[in-house]
PDB file of C-alpha atoms in Angstrom:
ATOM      1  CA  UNK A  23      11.372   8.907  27.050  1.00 47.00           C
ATOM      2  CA  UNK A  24       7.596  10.119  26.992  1.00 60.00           C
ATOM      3  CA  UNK A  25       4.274   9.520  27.051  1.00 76.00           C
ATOM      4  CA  UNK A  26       4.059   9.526  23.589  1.00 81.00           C
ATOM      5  CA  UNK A  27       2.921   5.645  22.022  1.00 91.00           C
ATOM      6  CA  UNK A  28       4.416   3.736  19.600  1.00 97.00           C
ATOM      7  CA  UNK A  29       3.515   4.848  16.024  1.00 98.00           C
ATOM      8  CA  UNK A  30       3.481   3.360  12.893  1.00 98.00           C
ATOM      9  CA  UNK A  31       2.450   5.605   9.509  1.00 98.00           C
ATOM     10  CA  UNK A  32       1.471   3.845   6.244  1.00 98.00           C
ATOM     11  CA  UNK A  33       1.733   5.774   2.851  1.00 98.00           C
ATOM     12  CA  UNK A  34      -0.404   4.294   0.842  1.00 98.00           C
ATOM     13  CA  UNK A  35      -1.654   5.760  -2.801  1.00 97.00           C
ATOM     14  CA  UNK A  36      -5.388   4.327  -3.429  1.00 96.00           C
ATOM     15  CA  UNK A  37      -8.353   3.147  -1.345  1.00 96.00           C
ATOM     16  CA  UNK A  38      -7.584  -0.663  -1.087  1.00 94.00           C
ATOM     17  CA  UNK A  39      -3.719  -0.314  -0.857  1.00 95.00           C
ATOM     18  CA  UNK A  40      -3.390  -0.394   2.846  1.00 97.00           C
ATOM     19  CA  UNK A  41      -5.697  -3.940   3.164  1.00 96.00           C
ATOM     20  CA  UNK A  42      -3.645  -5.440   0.129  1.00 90.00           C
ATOM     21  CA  UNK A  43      -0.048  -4.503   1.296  1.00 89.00           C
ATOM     22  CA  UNK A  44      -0.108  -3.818   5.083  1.00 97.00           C
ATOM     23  CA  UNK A  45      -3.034  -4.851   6.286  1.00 97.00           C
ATOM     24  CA  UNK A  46      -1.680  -7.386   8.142  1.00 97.00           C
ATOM     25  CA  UNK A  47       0.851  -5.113  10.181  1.00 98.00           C
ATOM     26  CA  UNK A  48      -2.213  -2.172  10.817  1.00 98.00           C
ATOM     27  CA  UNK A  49      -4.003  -4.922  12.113  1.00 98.00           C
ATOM     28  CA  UNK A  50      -1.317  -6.701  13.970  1.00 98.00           C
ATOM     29  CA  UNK A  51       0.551  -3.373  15.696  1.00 98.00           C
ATOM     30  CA  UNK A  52      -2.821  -1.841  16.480  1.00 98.00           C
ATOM     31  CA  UNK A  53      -3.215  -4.668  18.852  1.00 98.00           C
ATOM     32  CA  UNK A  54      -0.164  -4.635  20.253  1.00 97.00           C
ATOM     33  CA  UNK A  55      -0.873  -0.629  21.394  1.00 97.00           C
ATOM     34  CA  UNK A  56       0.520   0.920  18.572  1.00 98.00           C
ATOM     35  CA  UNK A  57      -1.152   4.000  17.340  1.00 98.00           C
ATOM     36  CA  UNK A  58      -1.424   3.184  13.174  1.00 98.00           C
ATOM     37  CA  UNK A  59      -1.718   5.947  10.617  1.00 98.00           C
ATOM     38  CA  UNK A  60      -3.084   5.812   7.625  1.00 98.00           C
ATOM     39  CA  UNK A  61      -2.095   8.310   4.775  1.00 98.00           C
ATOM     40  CA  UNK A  62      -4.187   8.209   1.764  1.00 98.00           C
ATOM     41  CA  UNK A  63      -2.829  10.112  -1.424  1.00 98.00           C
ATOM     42  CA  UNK A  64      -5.531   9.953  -3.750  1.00 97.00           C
ATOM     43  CA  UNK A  65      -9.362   9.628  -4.195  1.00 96.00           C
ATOM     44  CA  UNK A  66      -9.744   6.431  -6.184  1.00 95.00           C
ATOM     45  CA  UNK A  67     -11.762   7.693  -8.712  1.00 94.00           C
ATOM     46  CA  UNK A  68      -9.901   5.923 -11.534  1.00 92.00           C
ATOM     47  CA  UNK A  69     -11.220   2.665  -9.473  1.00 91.00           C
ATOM     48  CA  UNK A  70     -14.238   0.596 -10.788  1.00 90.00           C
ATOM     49  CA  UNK A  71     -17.755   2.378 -10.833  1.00 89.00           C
ATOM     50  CA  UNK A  72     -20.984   0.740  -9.852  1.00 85.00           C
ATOM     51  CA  UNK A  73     -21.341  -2.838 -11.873  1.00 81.00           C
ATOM     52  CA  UNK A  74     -17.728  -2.847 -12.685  1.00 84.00           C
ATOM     53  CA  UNK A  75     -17.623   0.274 -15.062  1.00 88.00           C
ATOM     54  CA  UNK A  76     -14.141   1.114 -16.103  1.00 88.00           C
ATOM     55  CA  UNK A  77     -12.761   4.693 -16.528  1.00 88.00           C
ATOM     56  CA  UNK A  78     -12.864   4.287 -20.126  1.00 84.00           C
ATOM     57  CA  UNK A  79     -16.608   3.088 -20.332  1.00 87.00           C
ATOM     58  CA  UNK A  80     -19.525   5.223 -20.880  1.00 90.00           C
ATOM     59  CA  UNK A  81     -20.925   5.974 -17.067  1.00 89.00           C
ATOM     60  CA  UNK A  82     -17.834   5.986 -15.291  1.00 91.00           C
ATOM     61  CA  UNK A  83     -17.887   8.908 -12.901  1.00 92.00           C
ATOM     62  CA  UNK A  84     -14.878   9.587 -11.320  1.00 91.00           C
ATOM     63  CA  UNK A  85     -16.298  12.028  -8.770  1.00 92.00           C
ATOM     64  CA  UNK A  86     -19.170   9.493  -7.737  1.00 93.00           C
ATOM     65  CA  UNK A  87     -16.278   6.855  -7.512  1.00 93.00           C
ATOM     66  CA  UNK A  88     -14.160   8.818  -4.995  1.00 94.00           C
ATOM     67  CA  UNK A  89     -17.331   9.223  -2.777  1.00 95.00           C
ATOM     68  CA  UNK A  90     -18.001   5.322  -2.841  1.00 95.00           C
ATOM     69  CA  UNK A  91     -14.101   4.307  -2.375  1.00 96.00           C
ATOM     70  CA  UNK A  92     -14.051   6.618   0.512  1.00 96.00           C
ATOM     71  CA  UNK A  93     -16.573   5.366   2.126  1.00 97.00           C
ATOM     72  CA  UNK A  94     -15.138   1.507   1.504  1.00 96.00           C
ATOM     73  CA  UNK A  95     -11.726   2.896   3.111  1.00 97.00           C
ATOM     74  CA  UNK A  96     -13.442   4.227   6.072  1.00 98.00           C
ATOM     75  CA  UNK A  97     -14.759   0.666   6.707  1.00 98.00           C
ATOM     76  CA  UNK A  98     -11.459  -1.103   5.920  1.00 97.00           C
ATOM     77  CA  UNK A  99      -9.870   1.561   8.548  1.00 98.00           C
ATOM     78  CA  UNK A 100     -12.701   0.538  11.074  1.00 98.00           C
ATOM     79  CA  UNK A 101     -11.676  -3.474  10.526  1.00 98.00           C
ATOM     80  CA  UNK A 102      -8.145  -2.878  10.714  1.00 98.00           C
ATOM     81  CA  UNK A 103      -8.413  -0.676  13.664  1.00 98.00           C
ATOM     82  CA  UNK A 104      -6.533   2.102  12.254  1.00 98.00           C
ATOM     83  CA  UNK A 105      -6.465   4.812  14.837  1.00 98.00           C
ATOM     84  CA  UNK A 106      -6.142   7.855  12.078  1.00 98.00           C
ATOM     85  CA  UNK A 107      -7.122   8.394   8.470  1.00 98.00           C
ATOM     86  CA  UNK A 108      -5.625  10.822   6.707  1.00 98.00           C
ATOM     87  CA  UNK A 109      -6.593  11.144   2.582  1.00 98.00           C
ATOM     88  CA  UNK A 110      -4.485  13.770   0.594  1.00 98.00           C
ATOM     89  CA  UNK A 111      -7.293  13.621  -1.842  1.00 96.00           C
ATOM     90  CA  UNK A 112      -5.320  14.070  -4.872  1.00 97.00           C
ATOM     91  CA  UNK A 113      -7.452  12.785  -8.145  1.00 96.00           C
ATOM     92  CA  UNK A 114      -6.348   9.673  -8.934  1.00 96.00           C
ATOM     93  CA  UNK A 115      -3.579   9.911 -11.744  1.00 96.00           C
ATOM     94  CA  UNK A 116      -4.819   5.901 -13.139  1.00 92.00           C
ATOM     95  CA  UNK A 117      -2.272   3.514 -15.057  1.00 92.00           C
ATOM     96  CA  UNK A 118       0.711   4.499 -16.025  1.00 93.00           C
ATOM     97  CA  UNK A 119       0.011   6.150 -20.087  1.00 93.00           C
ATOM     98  CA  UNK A 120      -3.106   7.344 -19.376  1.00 93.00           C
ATOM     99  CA  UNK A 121      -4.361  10.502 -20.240  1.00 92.00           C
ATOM    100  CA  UNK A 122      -5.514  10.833 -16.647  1.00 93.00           C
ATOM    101  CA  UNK A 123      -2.067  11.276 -15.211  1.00 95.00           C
ATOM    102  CA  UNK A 124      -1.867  14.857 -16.932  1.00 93.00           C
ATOM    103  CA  UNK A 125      -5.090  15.825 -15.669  1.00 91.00           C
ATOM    104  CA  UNK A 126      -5.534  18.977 -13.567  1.00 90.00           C
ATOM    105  CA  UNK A 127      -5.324  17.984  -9.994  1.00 92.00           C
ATOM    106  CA  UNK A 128      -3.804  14.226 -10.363  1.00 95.00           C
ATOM    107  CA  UNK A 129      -1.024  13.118  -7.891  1.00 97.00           C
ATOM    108  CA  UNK A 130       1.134  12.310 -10.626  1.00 97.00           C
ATOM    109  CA  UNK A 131       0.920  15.873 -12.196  1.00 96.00           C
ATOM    110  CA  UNK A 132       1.550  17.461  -8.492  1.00 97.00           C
ATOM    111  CA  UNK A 133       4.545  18.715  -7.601  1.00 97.00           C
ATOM    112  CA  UNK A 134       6.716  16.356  -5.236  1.00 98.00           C
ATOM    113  CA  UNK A 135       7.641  19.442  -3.328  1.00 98.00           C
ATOM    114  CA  UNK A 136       4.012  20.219  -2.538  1.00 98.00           C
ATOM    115  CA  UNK A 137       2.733  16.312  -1.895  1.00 98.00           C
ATOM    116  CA  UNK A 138       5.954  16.437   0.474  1.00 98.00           C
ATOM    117  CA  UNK A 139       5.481  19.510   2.058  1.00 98.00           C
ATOM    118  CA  UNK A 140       1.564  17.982   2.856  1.00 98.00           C
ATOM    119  CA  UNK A 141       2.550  14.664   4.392  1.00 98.00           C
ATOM    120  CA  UNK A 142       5.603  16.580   6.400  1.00 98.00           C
ATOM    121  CA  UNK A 143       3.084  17.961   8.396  1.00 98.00           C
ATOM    122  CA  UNK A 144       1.561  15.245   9.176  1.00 98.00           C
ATOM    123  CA  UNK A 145       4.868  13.928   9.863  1.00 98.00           C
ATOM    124  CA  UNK A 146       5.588  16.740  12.526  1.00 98.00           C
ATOM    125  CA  UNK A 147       2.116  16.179  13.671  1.00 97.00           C
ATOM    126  CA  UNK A 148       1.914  12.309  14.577  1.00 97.00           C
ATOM    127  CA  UNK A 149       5.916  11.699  14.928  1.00 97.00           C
ATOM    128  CA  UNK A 150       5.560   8.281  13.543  1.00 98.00           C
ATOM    129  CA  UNK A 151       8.527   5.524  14.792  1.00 98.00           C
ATOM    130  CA  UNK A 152       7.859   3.740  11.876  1.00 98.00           C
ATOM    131  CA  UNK A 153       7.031   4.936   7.978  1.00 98.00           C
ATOM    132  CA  UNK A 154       5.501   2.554   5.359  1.00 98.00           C
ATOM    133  CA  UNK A 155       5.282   3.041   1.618  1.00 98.00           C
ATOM    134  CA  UNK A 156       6.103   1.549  -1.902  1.00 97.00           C
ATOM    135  CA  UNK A 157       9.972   1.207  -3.385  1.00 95.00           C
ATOM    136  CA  UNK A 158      10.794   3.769  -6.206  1.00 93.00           C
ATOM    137  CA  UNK A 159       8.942   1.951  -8.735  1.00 91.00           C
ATOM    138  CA  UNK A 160       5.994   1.822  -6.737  1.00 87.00           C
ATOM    139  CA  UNK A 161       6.062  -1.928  -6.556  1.00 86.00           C
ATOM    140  CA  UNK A 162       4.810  -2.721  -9.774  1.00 85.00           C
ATOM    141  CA  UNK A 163       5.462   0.974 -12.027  1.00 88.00           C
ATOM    142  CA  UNK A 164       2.038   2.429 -10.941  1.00 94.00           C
ATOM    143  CA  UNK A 165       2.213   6.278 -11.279  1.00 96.00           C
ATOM    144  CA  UNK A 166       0.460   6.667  -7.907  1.00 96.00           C
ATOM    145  CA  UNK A 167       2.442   4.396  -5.906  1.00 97.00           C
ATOM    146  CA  UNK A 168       6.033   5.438  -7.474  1.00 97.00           C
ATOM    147  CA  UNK A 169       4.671   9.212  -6.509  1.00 97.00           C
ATOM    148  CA  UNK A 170       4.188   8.027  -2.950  1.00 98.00           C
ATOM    149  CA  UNK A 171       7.461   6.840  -2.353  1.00 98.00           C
ATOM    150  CA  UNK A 172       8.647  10.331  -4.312  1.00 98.00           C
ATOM    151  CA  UNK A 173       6.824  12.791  -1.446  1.00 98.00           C
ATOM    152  CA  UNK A 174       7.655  10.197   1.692  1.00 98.00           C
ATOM    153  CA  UNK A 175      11.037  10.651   1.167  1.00 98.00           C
ATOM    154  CA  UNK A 176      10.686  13.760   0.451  1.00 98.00           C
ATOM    155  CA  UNK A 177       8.750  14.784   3.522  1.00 98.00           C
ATOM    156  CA  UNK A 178      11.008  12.428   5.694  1.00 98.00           C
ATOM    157  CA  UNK A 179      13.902  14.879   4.133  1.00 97.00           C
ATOM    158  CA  UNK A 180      12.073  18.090   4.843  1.00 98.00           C
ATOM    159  CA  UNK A 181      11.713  17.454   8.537  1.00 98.00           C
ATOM    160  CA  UNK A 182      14.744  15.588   9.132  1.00 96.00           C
ATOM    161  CA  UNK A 183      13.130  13.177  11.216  1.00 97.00           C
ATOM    162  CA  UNK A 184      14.551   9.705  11.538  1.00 96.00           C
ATOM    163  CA  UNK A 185      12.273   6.742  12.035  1.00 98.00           C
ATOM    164  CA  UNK A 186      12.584   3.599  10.483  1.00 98.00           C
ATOM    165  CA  UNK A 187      11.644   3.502   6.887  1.00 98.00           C
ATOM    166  CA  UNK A 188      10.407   0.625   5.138  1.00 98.00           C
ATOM    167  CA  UNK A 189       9.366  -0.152   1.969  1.00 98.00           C
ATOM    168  CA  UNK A 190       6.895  -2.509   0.795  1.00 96.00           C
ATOM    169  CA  UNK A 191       7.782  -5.915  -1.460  1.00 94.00           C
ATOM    170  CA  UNK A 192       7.631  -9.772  -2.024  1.00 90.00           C
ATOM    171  CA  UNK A 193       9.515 -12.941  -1.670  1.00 89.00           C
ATOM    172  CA  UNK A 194      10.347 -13.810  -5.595  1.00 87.00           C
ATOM    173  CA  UNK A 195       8.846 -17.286  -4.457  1.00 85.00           C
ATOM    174  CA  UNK A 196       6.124 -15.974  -3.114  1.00 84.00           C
ATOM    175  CA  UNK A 197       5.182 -14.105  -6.422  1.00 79.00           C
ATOM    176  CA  UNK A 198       5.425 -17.117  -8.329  1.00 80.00           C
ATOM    177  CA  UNK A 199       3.183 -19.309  -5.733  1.00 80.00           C
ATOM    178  CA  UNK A 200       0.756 -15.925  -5.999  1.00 76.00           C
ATOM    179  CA  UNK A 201       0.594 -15.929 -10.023  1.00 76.00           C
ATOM    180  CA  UNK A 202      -0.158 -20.079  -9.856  1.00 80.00           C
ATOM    181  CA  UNK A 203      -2.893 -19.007  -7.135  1.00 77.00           C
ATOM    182  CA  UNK A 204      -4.507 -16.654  -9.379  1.00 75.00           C
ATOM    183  CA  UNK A 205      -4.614 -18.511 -12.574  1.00 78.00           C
ATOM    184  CA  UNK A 206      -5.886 -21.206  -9.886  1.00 78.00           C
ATOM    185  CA  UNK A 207      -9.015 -18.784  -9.659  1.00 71.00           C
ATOM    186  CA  UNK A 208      -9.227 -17.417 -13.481  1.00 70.00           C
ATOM    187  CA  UNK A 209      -7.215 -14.357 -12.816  1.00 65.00           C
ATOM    188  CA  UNK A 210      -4.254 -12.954 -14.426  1.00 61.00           C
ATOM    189  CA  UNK A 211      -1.490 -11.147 -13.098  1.00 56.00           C
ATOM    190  CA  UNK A 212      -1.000  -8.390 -16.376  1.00 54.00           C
ATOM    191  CA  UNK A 213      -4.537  -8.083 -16.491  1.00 54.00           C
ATOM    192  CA  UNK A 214      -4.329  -7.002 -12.788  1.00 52.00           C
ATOM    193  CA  UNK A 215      -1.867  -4.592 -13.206  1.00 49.00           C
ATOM    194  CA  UNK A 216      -2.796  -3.614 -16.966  1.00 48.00           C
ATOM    195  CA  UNK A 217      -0.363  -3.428 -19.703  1.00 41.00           C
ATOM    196  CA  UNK A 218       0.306   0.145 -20.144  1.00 38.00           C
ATOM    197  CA  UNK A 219       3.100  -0.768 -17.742  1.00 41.00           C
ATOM    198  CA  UNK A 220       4.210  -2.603 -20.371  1.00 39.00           C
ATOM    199  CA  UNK A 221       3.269  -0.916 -23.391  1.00 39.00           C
ATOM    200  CA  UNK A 222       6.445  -1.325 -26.250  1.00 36.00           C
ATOM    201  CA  UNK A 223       7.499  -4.311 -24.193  1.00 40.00           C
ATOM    202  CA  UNK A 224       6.152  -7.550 -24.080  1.00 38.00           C
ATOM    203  CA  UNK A 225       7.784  -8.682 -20.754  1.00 42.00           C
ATOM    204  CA  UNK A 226       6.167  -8.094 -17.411  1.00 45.00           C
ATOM    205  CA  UNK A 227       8.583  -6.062 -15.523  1.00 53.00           C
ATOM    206  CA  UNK A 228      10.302  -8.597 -12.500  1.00 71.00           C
ATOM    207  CA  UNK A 229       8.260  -7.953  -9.120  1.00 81.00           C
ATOM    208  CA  UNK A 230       9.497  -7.890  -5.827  1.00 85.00           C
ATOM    209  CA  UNK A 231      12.882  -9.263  -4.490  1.00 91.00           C
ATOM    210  CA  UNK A 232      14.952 -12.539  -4.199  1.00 91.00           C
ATOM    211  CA  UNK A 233      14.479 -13.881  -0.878  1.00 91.00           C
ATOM    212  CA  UNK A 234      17.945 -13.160   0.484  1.00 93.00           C
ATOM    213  CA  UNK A 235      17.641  -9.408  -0.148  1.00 94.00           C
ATOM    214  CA  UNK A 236      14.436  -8.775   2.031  1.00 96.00           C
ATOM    215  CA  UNK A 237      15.338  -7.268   5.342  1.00 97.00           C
ATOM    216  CA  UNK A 238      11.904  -7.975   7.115  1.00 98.00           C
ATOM    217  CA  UNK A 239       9.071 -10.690   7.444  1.00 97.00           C
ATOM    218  CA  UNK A 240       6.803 -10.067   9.780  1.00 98.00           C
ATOM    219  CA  UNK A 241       3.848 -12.810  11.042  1.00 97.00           C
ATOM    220  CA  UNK A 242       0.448 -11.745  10.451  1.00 97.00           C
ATOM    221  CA  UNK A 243      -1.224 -14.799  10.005  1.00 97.00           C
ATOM    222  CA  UNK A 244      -3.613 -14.484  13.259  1.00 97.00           C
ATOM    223  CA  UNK A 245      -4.430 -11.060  11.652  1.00 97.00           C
ATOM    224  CA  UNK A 246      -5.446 -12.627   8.068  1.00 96.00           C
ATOM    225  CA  UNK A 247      -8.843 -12.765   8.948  1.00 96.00           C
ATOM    226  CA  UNK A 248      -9.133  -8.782   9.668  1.00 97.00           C
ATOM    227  CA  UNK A 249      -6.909  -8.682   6.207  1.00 97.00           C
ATOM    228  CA  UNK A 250      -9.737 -10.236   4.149  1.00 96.00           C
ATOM    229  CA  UNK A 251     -12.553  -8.273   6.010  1.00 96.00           C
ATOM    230  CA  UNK A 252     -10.470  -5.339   4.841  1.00 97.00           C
ATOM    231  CA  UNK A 253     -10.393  -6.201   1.352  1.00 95.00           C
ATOM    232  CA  UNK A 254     -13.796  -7.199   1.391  1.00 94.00           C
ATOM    233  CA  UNK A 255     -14.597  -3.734   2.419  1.00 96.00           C
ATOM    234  CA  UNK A 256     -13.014  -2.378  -1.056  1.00 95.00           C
ATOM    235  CA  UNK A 257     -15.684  -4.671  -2.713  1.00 88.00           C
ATOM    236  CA  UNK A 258     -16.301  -2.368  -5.758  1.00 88.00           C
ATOM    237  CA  UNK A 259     -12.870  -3.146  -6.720  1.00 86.00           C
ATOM    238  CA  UNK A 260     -12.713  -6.061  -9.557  1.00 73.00           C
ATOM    239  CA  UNK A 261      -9.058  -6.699  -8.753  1.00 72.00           C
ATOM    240  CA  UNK A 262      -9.986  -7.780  -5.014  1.00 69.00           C
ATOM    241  CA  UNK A 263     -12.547 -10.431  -6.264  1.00 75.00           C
ATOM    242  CA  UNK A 264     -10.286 -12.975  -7.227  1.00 76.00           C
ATOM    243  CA  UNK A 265      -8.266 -12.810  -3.467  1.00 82.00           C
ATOM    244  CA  UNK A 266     -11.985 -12.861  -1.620  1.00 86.00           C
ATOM    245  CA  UNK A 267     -12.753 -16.145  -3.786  1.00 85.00           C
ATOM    246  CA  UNK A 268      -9.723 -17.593  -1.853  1.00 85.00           C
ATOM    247  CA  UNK A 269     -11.993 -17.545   1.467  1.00 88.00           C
ATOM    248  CA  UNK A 270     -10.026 -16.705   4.426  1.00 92.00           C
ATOM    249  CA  UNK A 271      -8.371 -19.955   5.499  1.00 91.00           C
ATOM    250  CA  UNK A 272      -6.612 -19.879   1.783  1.00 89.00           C
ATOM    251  CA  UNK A 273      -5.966 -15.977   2.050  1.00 90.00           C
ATOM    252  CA  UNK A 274      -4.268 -16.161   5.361  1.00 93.00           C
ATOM    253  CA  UNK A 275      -2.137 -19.133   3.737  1.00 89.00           C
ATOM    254  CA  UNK A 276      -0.879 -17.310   0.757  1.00 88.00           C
ATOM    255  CA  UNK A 277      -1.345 -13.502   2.421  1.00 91.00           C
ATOM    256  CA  UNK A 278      -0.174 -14.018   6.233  1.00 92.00           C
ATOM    257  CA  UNK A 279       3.261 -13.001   6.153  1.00 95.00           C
ATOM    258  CA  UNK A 280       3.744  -9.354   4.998  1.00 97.00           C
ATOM    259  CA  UNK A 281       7.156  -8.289   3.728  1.00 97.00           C
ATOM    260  CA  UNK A 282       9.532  -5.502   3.299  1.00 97.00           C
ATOM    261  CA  UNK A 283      12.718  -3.932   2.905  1.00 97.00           C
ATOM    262  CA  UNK A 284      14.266  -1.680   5.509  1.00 98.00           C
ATOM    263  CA  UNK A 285      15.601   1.384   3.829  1.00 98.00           C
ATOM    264  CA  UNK A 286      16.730   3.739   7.135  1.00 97.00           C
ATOM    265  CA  UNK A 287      17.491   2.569  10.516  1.00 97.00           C
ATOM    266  CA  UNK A 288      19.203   4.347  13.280  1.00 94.00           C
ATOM    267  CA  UNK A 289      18.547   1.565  15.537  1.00 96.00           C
ATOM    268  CA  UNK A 290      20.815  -0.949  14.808  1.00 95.00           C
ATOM    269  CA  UNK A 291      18.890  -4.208  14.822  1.00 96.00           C
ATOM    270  CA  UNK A 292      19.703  -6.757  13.143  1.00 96.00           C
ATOM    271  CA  UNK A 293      18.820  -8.113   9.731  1.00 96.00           C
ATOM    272  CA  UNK A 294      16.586 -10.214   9.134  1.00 96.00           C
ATOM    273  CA  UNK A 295      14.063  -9.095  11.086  1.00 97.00           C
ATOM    274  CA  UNK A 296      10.620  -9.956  11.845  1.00 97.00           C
ATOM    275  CA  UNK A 297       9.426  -6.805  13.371  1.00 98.00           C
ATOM    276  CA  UNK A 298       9.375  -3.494  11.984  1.00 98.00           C
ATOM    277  CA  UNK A 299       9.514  -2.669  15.787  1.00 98.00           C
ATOM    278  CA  UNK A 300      12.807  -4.145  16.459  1.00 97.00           C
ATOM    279  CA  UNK A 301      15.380  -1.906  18.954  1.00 96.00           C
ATOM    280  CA  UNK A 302      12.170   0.185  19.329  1.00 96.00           C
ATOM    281  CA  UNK A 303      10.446  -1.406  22.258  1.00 91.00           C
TER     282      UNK A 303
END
């Protein structure tokens, strides 16, 4: 072959997305010698400002925002061990309805051939094994994250490379252990989330997959520690407080088995798997 390692590349669209969904696998694969890349698409600044100050409050400043959640993702990249950041920078589109998804300069508002012809280089440039990001609904309908998947694929299309593609999701049982967790601590799922998803409809969308239909579970639980350390990091974030009240022995518990579903595969290993390594190495 060559001398080239292992690499794994995680699309991810906010600050705090790569602890929350893959945290456990950046952790995990960068100790076994993987090389772990970390794309970043936007800057976060329709996160929380100092004391919790929401984009719609008086104070909120997006650009001082970015700076803050960039500086959080560097440290979550330090505890996970990720080898390379790289942030796209777009401005943070926020919840789906929003004005701020038709601002200048949001990801949601950019061109998928332009966000894909971005990440292709850095496709080209780190020749990943392995690509990470959300399903076409980003998971849960965020603009960001459904925008992610749009310029992956994209990009993956553009160079006509061929790792193994993944996308993140969750165990239907697991989401219903998860929502009985976090009324357990005084959280809410649709307050999480927010319910422009939802506006017109008074049904939270169905997240994640039956069981049956996921394609990969991979054990992270000796990385759940670094996981929570990760989120930790992201501490600015009001939607993180709720998992870091868990403490890590309850977080690992509930958080130490990251899934996904394998959407391209030229190796030919078997389903289910639990590595997203497996007829690589």
């Amino acid at each position: 072959m060559n001398d080239r390692p292992l690499t794994l590349m995680a699309v991810h669209a906010h600050p705090d997305d790569e602890a929350t969904g893959t945290g456990g696998v950046l952790a995990r694969y960068a100790a076994e010698g993987v090389r772990t890349v970390l794309v970043t698409c936007t800057d976060g600044g329709c996160g929380d400002g100092p004391g919790g100050v929401k984009p719609d409050e008086p104070g909120h400043d997006p650009e001082a925002v970015a700076d803050m959640r960039r500086q959080e993702l560097k440290a979550s990249c330090e505890v996970l061990n990720i080898s390379h950041l790289e942030m796209l920078d777009y401005a943070d589109s926020g919840m789906m309805g929003w004005p701020s998804n038709d601002a200048p300069g949001s990801f949601w508002r950019t061109p998928v051939a332009e966000g894909a012809a971005r990440l292709a280089e850095l496709l080209r440039q780190y020749q990943p094994d392995v690509v990470v990001t959300y399903d076409e609904n980003g998971f849960y309908g965020h603009p960001d994250h459904i925008q992610a998947n749009r310029i992956t694929m994209a990009a993956l299309e553009l160079t006509g490379m061929t790792p193994k593609v993944y996308w993140t999701t969750a165990p239907r049982s697991m989401m219903q252990r998860f929502g009985e967790v976090m009324r357990e601590f005084g959280a809410d799922w649709e307050e999480e989330v927010g319910s422009a998803e939802t506006a017109g409809d008074n049904a939270m969308p169905e997240i994640g997959l039956p069981d049956e239909e996921i394609t990969t579970w991979v054990d992270t639980t000796a990385f759940g520690g670094q996981k929570f350390d990760a989120l930790a990091a992201h501490a600015s974030q009001g939607e993180n407080i709720f998992f870091l009240k868990m403490g890590k022995e309850r977080f690992t518990e509930l958080m130490g088995v990251e899934t996904f579903v394998r959407v391209r595969d030229t190796t030919g290993a078997a389903t289910p798997e639990n590595d997203l390594f497996a007829g690589l190495r």
